[in-house]
Amino acid sequence: MIPIAKPLLGNEEKAAVLRVLESGMIASGPRTEEFEKKFAEFVGTKYAIATTSGTTALHLGLLSIGVKKGDEVILPDFSFIATANSPLFCEATPVFCDVDLRTFNIDPDKIKKLITKKTKAIMPVHLYGQAADMKPISEIAEKHGVHVIGDAAQAHGATYGGKMVGSFDDLECFSFYPTKNMTTSEGGMVTTNNVELAEKAISLRNHGREKTKWGYEHGCLGYNYRMTDIAAAIGIEQLKKLPKFNEIRRRNAQYFNDHLAGVEIPYVLPNAQHAYHQYTIKSKNRDALIENLKKNEIGFGIYYPQPLHSYKHLKKYAHNDLKNSESLTNEVLSLPVHPALIEQDLEKIVKVVNGAFQHPCK
Ligand SMILES: *Cc1c(COP(=O)(O)O)cnc(C)c1O
């Protein structure tokens, strides 16, 4: 079986975790600080704030920019559920925006029509590892005085306009779940260049604690979203390997681009470098393709089988102009592209995908 995702954990991660266990300091401590420093350096921001997951990073990010009850947050209708849930954690309203059929990402032209007096933030998702079209998004945000908070859970090491995802926007939120381009087991990170936002996030991550003499002053309602040093130790080692991991993902993707036939391959913005968290094709003949993949023991994923606005607790936020995300849910199919694939895997995947269309009657 060729799995759709596989975390690559080696002796380096094992040794690092062991050192933390032996140190006796297993909660948030020096390894977490080191990981934050290195991640900020990698992304190119002044600050990085480690959290317990991508979901809590999103929550923390929204709280830091002051999202509260009654506010609206514009986000793509085509994403993982956590994107839409995070404004709800703040009692704010998710406003679903349709996506571009080629990039799968939020459509900047459609954002404009959704801006109201209540809009507090735009939350683009860099889906499958490709940056959303940030230039027009930043321009809209600037014009209307709203924040941009990116969901970079799938885009470690992706670039846009020569800059690393995570380094533009007010805030960006990463996930280190085991299927992502790098992992800490569970874990997340908020990156920002804004000192005020960073300080807010640091405080809210730790029960709203303020920097005082005794350390037990709590200025507001906060949470415990602190990363452990066990997770951070894994993250430090994974971060060292991330450039190589991404290089292999891009090479695998190139192989598919060169060899797949009869399906629509991923479109990459001319000014972007894709991190291929997923290699997602489009096919009107998806069911037949899936049959063939199953028969040949090739893992696959449907990200995502339904648009966000169709979930029961999100239906009340739906509106009419969400046709593209709806149609994508019927056509997208993600193939294994991760760095654990070997050459024979790539060849087999191509053969099976192409075969499904060369012989549609068999
Ligand atoms: C994985 C993911 C998240 C959530 O991250 P967790 O670490 O699983 O909480 C949020 N948004 C997107 C787009 C994701 O892919």
Tab-separated table of C-alpha atoms and ligand atoms in Angstrom:
chain	number	residue	atom	x	y	z
A	1	MET	CA	0.000	0.000	0.000
A	2	ILE	CA	1.339	3.453	-0.933
A	3	PRO	CA	0.041	5.780	1.815
A	4	ILE	CA	-1.285	9.271	1.044
A	5	ALA	CA	0.933	10.698	3.806
A	6	LYS	CA	3.828	9.478	5.896
A	7	PRO	CA	5.789	11.415	8.526
A	8	LEU	CA	9.541	10.826	8.236
A	9	LEU	CA	10.961	10.518	11.738
A	10	GLY	CA	14.567	9.412	12.123
A	11	ASN	CA	17.225	8.875	14.741
A	12	GLU	CA	17.670	12.637	15.078
A	13	GLU	CA	14.095	13.098	16.320
A	14	LYS	CA	14.381	10.063	18.620
A	15	ALA	CA	17.616	11.322	20.191
A	16	ALA	CA	16.203	14.828	20.598
A	17	VAL	CA	13.092	13.551	22.376
A	18	LEU	CA	15.205	11.351	24.615
A	19	ARG	CA	17.360	14.313	25.611
A	20	VAL	CA	14.246	16.226	26.638
A	21	LEU	CA	12.940	13.295	28.673
A	22	GLU	CA	16.286	12.922	30.404
A	23	SER	CA	16.465	16.661	31.154
A	24	GLY	CA	13.328	16.413	33.272
A	25	MET	CA	11.986	19.613	31.656
A	26	ILE	CA	9.185	18.186	29.558
A	27	ALA	CA	6.730	21.110	29.504
A	28	SER	CA	7.347	24.356	27.609
A	29	GLY	CA	10.974	25.397	28.115
A	30	PRO	CA	14.283	25.960	26.344
A	31	ARG	CA	13.562	23.660	23.371
A	32	THR	CA	10.309	25.498	22.654
A	33	GLU	CA	12.141	28.829	22.713
A	34	GLU	CA	14.822	27.452	20.420
A	35	PHE	CA	12.218	26.079	18.010
A	36	GLU	CA	10.418	29.443	17.941
A	37	LYS	CA	13.646	31.276	17.214
A	38	LYS	CA	14.600	28.902	14.412
A	39	PHE	CA	11.139	28.865	12.877
A	40	ALA	CA	11.035	32.683	12.889
A	41	GLU	CA	14.431	32.710	11.176
A	42	PHE	CA	13.262	30.195	8.590
A	43	VAL	CA	10.102	32.119	7.768
A	44	GLY	CA	11.788	35.506	8.037
A	45	THR	CA	9.727	37.082	10.815
A	46	LYS	CA	10.724	38.718	14.064
A	47	TYR	CA	8.460	36.506	16.161
A	48	ALA	CA	7.142	32.965	16.224
A	49	ILE	CA	4.847	31.737	18.982
A	50	ALA	CA	4.520	27.969	19.389
A	51	THR	CA	1.151	26.439	20.220
A	52	THR	CA	-0.477	23.064	20.768
A	53	SER	CA	-1.951	22.763	17.249
A	54	GLY	CA	-2.753	24.596	14.060
A	55	THR	CA	-6.279	25.034	15.333
A	56	THR	CA	-5.145	26.744	18.541
A	57	ALA	CA	-2.696	28.846	16.488
A	58	LEU	CA	-5.665	30.128	14.453
A	59	HIS	CA	-7.669	30.833	17.603
A	60	LEU	CA	-4.725	32.617	19.214
A	61	GLY	CA	-4.059	34.623	16.048
A	62	LEU	CA	-7.662	35.809	15.815
A	63	LEU	CA	-7.727	36.740	19.507
A	64	SER	CA	-4.470	38.649	19.117
A	65	ILE	CA	-5.879	40.889	16.404
A	66	GLY	CA	-8.924	41.443	18.622
A	67	VAL	CA	-11.587	39.411	16.806
A	68	LYS	CA	-14.677	39.304	19.018
A	69	LYS	CA	-18.427	38.776	19.070
A	70	GLY	CA	-20.168	40.377	16.099
A	71	ASP	CA	-17.051	40.676	13.960
A	72	GLU	CA	-16.873	39.083	10.528
A	73	VAL	CA	-13.933	37.074	9.200
A	74	ILE	CA	-13.787	36.392	5.452
A	75	LEU	CA	-12.369	32.963	4.601
A	76	PRO	CA	-12.430	30.497	1.692
A	77	ASP	CA	-15.358	28.085	1.459
A	78	PHE	CA	-12.954	25.358	0.363
A	79	SER	CA	-10.685	24.356	3.261
A	80	PHE	CA	-10.319	22.212	6.350
A	81	ILE	CA	-13.010	22.667	9.002
A	82	ALA	CA	-10.619	24.353	11.490
A	83	THR	CA	-10.411	27.421	9.241
A	84	ALA	CA	-14.141	28.077	9.588
A	85	ASN	CA	-14.369	27.040	13.233
A	86	SER	CA	-11.716	29.425	14.493
A	87	PRO	CA	-13.806	32.630	14.174
A	88	LEU	CA	-16.618	30.797	15.967
A	89	PHE	CA	-14.278	30.203	18.937
A	90	CYS	CA	-14.227	34.017	19.229
A	91	GLU	CA	-18.021	34.276	18.738
A	92	ALA	CA	-17.328	35.983	15.411
A	93	THR	CA	-19.019	35.163	12.088
A	94	PRO	CA	-17.260	33.187	9.344
A	95	VAL	CA	-18.064	34.762	5.963
A	96	PHE	CA	-17.489	32.224	3.206
A	97	CYS	CA	-15.817	33.417	0.037
A	98	ASP	CA	-15.701	31.433	-3.188
A	99	VAL	CA	-12.400	30.188	-4.568
A	100	ASP	CA	-10.510	30.326	-7.851
A	101	LEU	CA	-11.036	27.158	-9.909
A	102	ARG	CA	-7.392	27.009	-10.997
A	103	THR	CA	-5.553	27.695	-7.728
A	104	PHE	CA	-8.208	26.325	-5.331
A	105	ASN	CA	-7.515	29.421	-3.213
A	106	ILE	CA	-9.719	32.319	-2.121
A	107	ASP	CA	-10.693	34.590	-5.046
A	108	PRO	CA	-9.578	38.173	-4.280
A	109	ASP	CA	-12.231	39.677	-6.598
A	110	LYS	CA	-14.942	37.964	-4.601
A	111	ILE	CA	-13.501	39.122	-1.269
A	112	LYS	CA	-14.262	42.728	-2.239
A	113	LYS	CA	-18.002	42.070	-2.424
A	114	LEU	CA	-18.049	40.541	1.052
A	115	ILE	CA	-16.436	43.408	2.946
A	116	THR	CA	-18.845	45.133	5.349
A	117	LYS	CA	-18.514	47.499	8.289
A	118	LYS	CA	-18.243	44.431	10.499
A	119	THR	CA	-15.324	42.848	8.639
A	120	LYS	CA	-12.413	42.507	11.026
A	121	ALA	CA	-10.105	40.210	9.094
A	122	ILE	CA	-9.496	38.305	5.886
A	123	MET	CA	-8.200	34.795	6.436
A	124	PRO	CA	-6.709	33.347	3.235
A	125	VAL	CA	-5.706	29.673	3.251
A	126	HIS	CA	-2.618	28.604	1.302
A	127	LEU	CA	-4.313	25.419	0.222
A	128	TYR	CA	-2.337	22.274	-0.653
A	129	GLY	CA	0.892	24.267	-0.151
A	130	GLN	CA	0.372	27.085	-2.620
A	131	ALA	CA	0.194	30.668	-1.376
A	132	ALA	CA	-3.084	32.478	-1.906
A	133	ASP	CA	-2.793	35.463	-4.256
A	134	MET	CA	-1.602	37.770	-1.486
A	135	LYS	CA	-0.900	40.978	-3.397
A	136	PRO	CA	-4.531	41.840	-4.235
A	137	ILE	CA	-5.627	40.487	-0.846
A	138	SER	CA	-3.240	42.824	1.007
A	139	GLU	CA	-4.424	45.736	-1.128
A	140	ILE	CA	-8.063	45.068	-0.249
A	141	ALA	CA	-7.183	44.730	3.436
A	142	GLU	CA	-5.227	47.951	3.430
A	143	LYS	CA	-7.969	49.859	1.621
A	144	HIS	CA	-10.582	48.791	4.152
A	145	GLY	CA	-8.396	48.797	7.243
A	146	VAL	CA	-8.879	45.109	8.061
A	147	HIS	CA	-6.349	42.545	9.228
A	148	VAL	CA	-4.986	39.650	7.198
A	149	ILE	CA	-4.395	36.421	9.081
A	150	GLY	CA	-3.178	33.540	6.958
A	151	ASP	CA	-3.906	29.861	7.450
A	152	ALA	CA	-0.511	28.433	6.513
A	153	ALA	CA	-1.212	24.983	7.980
A	154	GLN	CA	-0.301	23.386	4.634
A	155	ALA	CA	2.349	25.775	3.359
A	156	HIS	CA	5.636	25.453	5.287
A	157	GLY	CA	8.346	26.603	2.924
A	158	ALA	CA	6.051	27.832	0.145
A	159	THR	CA	6.936	31.229	-1.312
A	160	TYR	CA	5.055	34.094	-2.981
A	161	GLY	CA	6.766	36.980	-4.706
A	162	GLY	CA	10.071	35.600	-3.481
A	163	LYS	CA	8.986	35.768	0.162
A	164	MET	CA	8.304	32.867	2.477
A	165	VAL	CA	4.694	32.145	3.414
A	166	GLY	CA	4.376	33.283	7.010
A	167	SER	CA	6.321	36.484	6.509
A	168	PHE	CA	3.627	38.636	4.912
A	169	ASP	CA	0.290	39.422	6.618
A	170	ASP	CA	-0.271	40.572	10.159
A	171	LEU	CA	-0.140	36.990	11.329
A	172	GLU	CA	0.240	33.532	9.843
A	173	CYS	CA	-0.726	30.260	11.497
A	174	PHE	CA	1.026	26.943	10.902
A	175	SER	CA	0.194	23.363	11.874
A	176	PHE	CA	2.647	20.573	12.626
A	177	TYR	CA	0.178	17.697	12.486
A	178	PRO	CA	1.918	14.473	11.299
A	179	THR	CA	0.542	14.657	7.741
A	180	LYS	CA	1.886	18.190	7.126
A	181	ASN	CA	5.200	19.019	5.448
A	182	MET	CA	6.892	18.904	8.871
A	183	THR	CA	5.618	17.661	12.216
A	184	THR	CA	5.926	17.948	15.997
A	185	SER	CA	3.194	15.284	16.532
A	186	GLU	CA	0.480	17.810	17.440
A	187	GLY	CA	1.626	21.426	17.350
A	188	GLY	CA	1.272	24.825	15.743
A	189	MET	CA	2.937	28.213	15.333
A	190	VAL	CA	1.899	31.829	14.925
A	191	THR	CA	4.365	34.042	13.044
A	192	THR	CA	4.332	37.836	12.956
A	193	ASN	CA	6.537	40.911	12.622
A	194	ASN	CA	4.270	42.949	14.881
A	195	VAL	CA	5.546	43.156	18.452
A	196	GLU	CA	2.148	44.066	19.912
A	197	LEU	CA	0.451	41.100	18.274
A	198	ALA	CA	3.294	38.824	19.375
A	199	GLU	CA	3.050	39.971	22.990
A	200	LYS	CA	-0.710	39.481	22.977
A	201	ALA	CA	-0.348	35.976	21.557
A	202	ILE	CA	2.325	35.070	24.125
A	203	SER	CA	0.132	36.263	26.963
A	204	LEU	CA	-3.105	34.679	25.723
A	205	ARG	CA	-1.307	31.375	25.173
A	206	ASN	CA	-0.576	31.341	28.884
A	207	HIS	CA	-3.855	32.308	30.602
A	208	GLY	CA	-3.535	35.995	29.754
A	209	ARG	CA	-0.498	36.254	31.989
A	210	GLU	CA	1.264	39.596	32.252
A	211	LYS	CA	4.943	40.172	32.758
A	212	THR	CA	5.056	40.989	36.454
A	213	LYS	CA	7.269	40.328	39.416
A	214	TRP	CA	5.450	37.223	40.617
A	215	GLY	CA	4.212	35.984	37.271
A	216	TYR	CA	0.662	35.250	38.366
A	217	GLU	CA	-1.082	38.409	37.186
A	218	HIS	CA	-3.749	37.664	34.601
A	219	GLY	CA	-4.936	40.675	32.640
A	220	CYS	CA	-7.672	38.934	30.680
A	221	LEU	CA	-9.201	35.592	29.818
A	222	GLY	CA	-6.515	33.355	28.330
A	223	TYR	CA	-5.839	29.731	27.535
A	224	ASN	CA	-3.228	27.030	27.881
A	225	TYR	CA	-1.974	26.617	24.321
A	226	ARG	CA	1.680	26.053	25.243
A	227	MET	CA	3.785	23.661	23.168
A	228	THR	CA	5.793	21.044	25.086
A	229	ASP	CA	9.565	20.713	24.779
A	230	ILE	CA	8.997	17.131	23.617
A	231	ALA	CA	7.088	18.424	20.599
A	232	ALA	CA	9.528	21.305	20.066
A	233	ALA	CA	12.510	18.939	20.071
A	234	ILE	CA	10.902	17.001	17.202
A	235	GLY	CA	10.133	20.270	15.456
A	236	ILE	CA	13.729	21.511	15.605
A	237	GLU	CA	14.944	18.364	13.830
A	238	GLN	CA	12.077	18.392	11.315
A	239	LEU	CA	12.734	22.027	10.456
A	240	LYS	CA	16.325	21.158	9.515
A	241	LYS	CA	14.953	18.536	7.117
A	242	LEU	CA	12.088	20.623	5.731
A	243	PRO	CA	14.004	22.140	2.768
A	244	LYS	CA	15.021	18.650	1.638
A	245	PHE	CA	11.504	17.290	2.217
A	246	ASN	CA	10.042	20.107	0.118
A	247	GLU	CA	12.625	19.644	-2.598
A	248	ILE	CA	11.570	16.002	-2.929
A	249	ARG	CA	7.879	16.953	-2.896
A	250	ARG	CA	8.534	19.415	-5.737
A	251	ARG	CA	10.517	16.834	-7.667
A	252	ASN	CA	7.745	14.266	-7.259
A	253	ALA	CA	5.198	16.852	-8.386
A	254	GLN	CA	7.302	17.649	-11.444
A	255	TYR	CA	7.377	13.968	-12.326
A	256	PHE	CA	3.574	13.855	-12.170
A	257	ASN	CA	3.307	17.079	-14.192
A	258	ASP	CA	5.493	15.545	-16.886
A	259	HIS	CA	3.801	12.159	-17.021
A	260	LEU	CA	0.139	12.338	-16.036
A	261	ALA	CA	-2.391	12.386	-18.845
A	262	GLY	CA	-6.148	12.890	-19.016
A	263	VAL	CA	-6.408	14.804	-15.733
A	264	GLU	CA	-5.972	18.467	-14.842
A	265	ILE	CA	-2.643	18.965	-13.066
A	266	PRO	CA	-2.091	21.679	-10.408
A	267	TYR	CA	-1.815	25.256	-11.637
A	268	VAL	CA	0.972	27.258	-10.000
A	269	LEU	CA	0.916	31.055	-9.861
A	270	PRO	CA	3.873	32.464	-11.835
A	271	ASN	CA	5.191	34.323	-8.778
A	272	ALA	CA	4.747	31.417	-6.338
A	273	GLN	CA	6.673	28.344	-5.330
A	274	HIS	CA	4.396	25.484	-4.352
A	275	ALA	CA	5.249	23.353	-1.289
A	276	TYR	CA	3.037	20.470	-2.496
A	277	HIS	CA	1.537	19.536	0.823
A	278	GLN	CA	-0.894	17.846	-1.539
A	279	TYR	CA	-0.637	17.122	-5.241
A	280	THR	CA	-4.237	17.626	-6.246
A	281	ILE	CA	-5.608	16.856	-9.665
A	282	LYS	CA	-9.043	17.503	-11.073
A	283	SER	CA	-11.073	14.928	-12.926
A	284	LYS	CA	-14.659	14.707	-14.108
A	285	ASN	CA	-14.165	10.971	-14.024
A	286	ARG	CA	-13.077	10.769	-10.400
A	287	ASP	CA	-15.045	7.687	-9.397
A	288	ALA	CA	-13.399	5.483	-12.033
A	289	LEU	CA	-10.023	6.830	-11.050
A	290	ILE	CA	-10.639	6.054	-7.391
A	291	GLU	CA	-11.694	2.510	-8.254
A	292	ASN	CA	-8.408	2.011	-10.034
A	293	LEU	CA	-6.341	3.510	-7.208
A	294	LYS	CA	-8.058	1.289	-4.660
A	295	LYS	CA	-7.565	-1.804	-6.777
A	296	ASN	CA	-3.865	-1.028	-7.033
A	297	GLU	CA	-3.402	-0.159	-3.341
A	298	ILE	CA	-2.549	3.477	-3.876
A	299	GLY	CA	-3.650	5.823	-1.112
A	300	PHE	CA	-5.498	9.001	-2.080
A	301	GLY	CA	-7.462	11.783	-0.430
A	302	ILE	CA	-10.482	13.925	-1.194
A	303	TYR	CA	-9.637	17.302	0.313
A	304	TYR	CA	-12.381	18.276	0.750
A	305	PRO	CA	-15.511	16.239	0.016
A	306	GLN	CA	-17.884	19.066	0.907
A	307	PRO	CA	-17.693	22.854	1.033
A	308	LEU	CA	-17.417	24.421	4.482
A	309	HIS	CA	-20.799	26.155	4.171
A	310	SER	CA	-22.531	22.773	3.912
A	311	TYR	CA	-21.631	21.556	7.403
A	312	LYS	CA	-24.539	21.462	9.794
A	313	HIS	CA	-23.223	24.051	12.232
A	314	LEU	CA	-22.055	26.341	9.390
A	315	LYS	CA	-25.097	26.210	7.079
A	316	LYS	CA	-26.573	29.376	8.501
A	317	TYR	CA	-23.601	31.345	7.112
A	318	ALA	CA	-24.067	30.061	3.541
A	319	HIS	CA	-24.961	32.334	0.621
A	320	ASN	CA	-25.429	31.984	-3.132
A	321	ASP	CA	-22.069	32.757	-4.637
A	322	LEU	CA	-20.148	29.618	-3.658
A	323	LYS	CA	-20.403	27.651	-6.886
A	324	ASN	CA	-16.707	27.017	-7.474
A	325	SER	CA	-16.005	25.469	-4.111
A	326	GLU	CA	-19.095	23.321	-4.546
A	327	SER	CA	-17.919	22.058	-7.939
A	328	LEU	CA	-14.353	21.415	-6.752
A	329	THR	CA	-15.596	19.073	-4.048
A	330	ASN	CA	-16.801	16.795	-6.858
A	331	GLU	CA	-13.603	16.835	-8.900
A	332	VAL	CA	-10.521	17.092	-6.683
A	333	LEU	CA	-8.346	14.119	-5.900
A	334	SER	CA	-5.031	14.213	-4.052
A	335	LEU	CA	-2.312	11.702	-4.910
A	336	PRO	CA	0.637	10.722	-2.692
A	337	VAL	CA	3.485	13.231	-3.241
A	338	HIS	CA	5.323	12.978	0.108
A	339	PRO	CA	9.096	12.489	0.436
A	340	ALA	CA	8.827	8.827	1.510
A	341	LEU	CA	7.822	7.792	-2.027
A	342	ILE	CA	10.342	5.833	-4.072
A	343	GLU	CA	10.742	5.877	-7.840
A	344	GLN	CA	8.672	2.727	-8.342
A	345	ASP	CA	5.829	4.344	-6.383
A	346	LEU	CA	5.829	7.353	-8.695
A	347	GLU	CA	5.868	5.160	-11.781
A	348	LYS	CA	3.036	3.027	-10.442
A	349	ILE	CA	0.891	6.041	-9.563
A	350	VAL	CA	1.331	7.477	-13.071
A	351	LYS	CA	0.579	4.163	-14.698
A	352	VAL	CA	-2.573	3.625	-12.688
A	353	VAL	CA	-3.898	7.177	-13.101
A	354	ASN	CA	-3.208	7.204	-16.830
A	355	GLY	CA	-4.579	3.702	-17.273
A	356	ALA	CA	-7.922	4.673	-15.843
A	357	PHE	CA	-8.482	6.867	-18.857
A	358	GLN	CA	-6.816	4.944	-21.626
A	359	HIS	CA	-9.270	2.115	-21.057
A	360	PRO	CA	-12.478	3.718	-19.767
A	361	CYS	CA	-14.606	0.656	-20.646
A	362	LYS	CA	-12.554	-1.968	-18.830
B	1	LIG	C1	-4.296	20.918	9.397
B	1	LIG	C2	-5.031	22.174	9.143
B	1	LIG	C3	-5.492	22.980	10.191
B	1	LIG	C4	-5.494	22.566	11.624
B	1	LIG	O1	-4.298	22.158	12.157
B	1	LIG	P1	-4.267	21.124	13.376
B	1	LIG	O2	-2.841	21.129	13.770
B	1	LIG	O3	-4.755	19.823	12.881
B	1	LIG	O4	-5.143	21.700	14.449
B	1	LIG	C5	-6.083	24.190	9.864
B	1	LIG	N1	-6.223	24.581	8.595
B	1	LIG	C6	-5.819	23.830	7.571
B	1	LIG	C7	-6.005	24.335	6.165
B	1	LIG	C8	-5.218	22.591	7.798
B	1	LIG	O5	-4.835	21.838	6.769
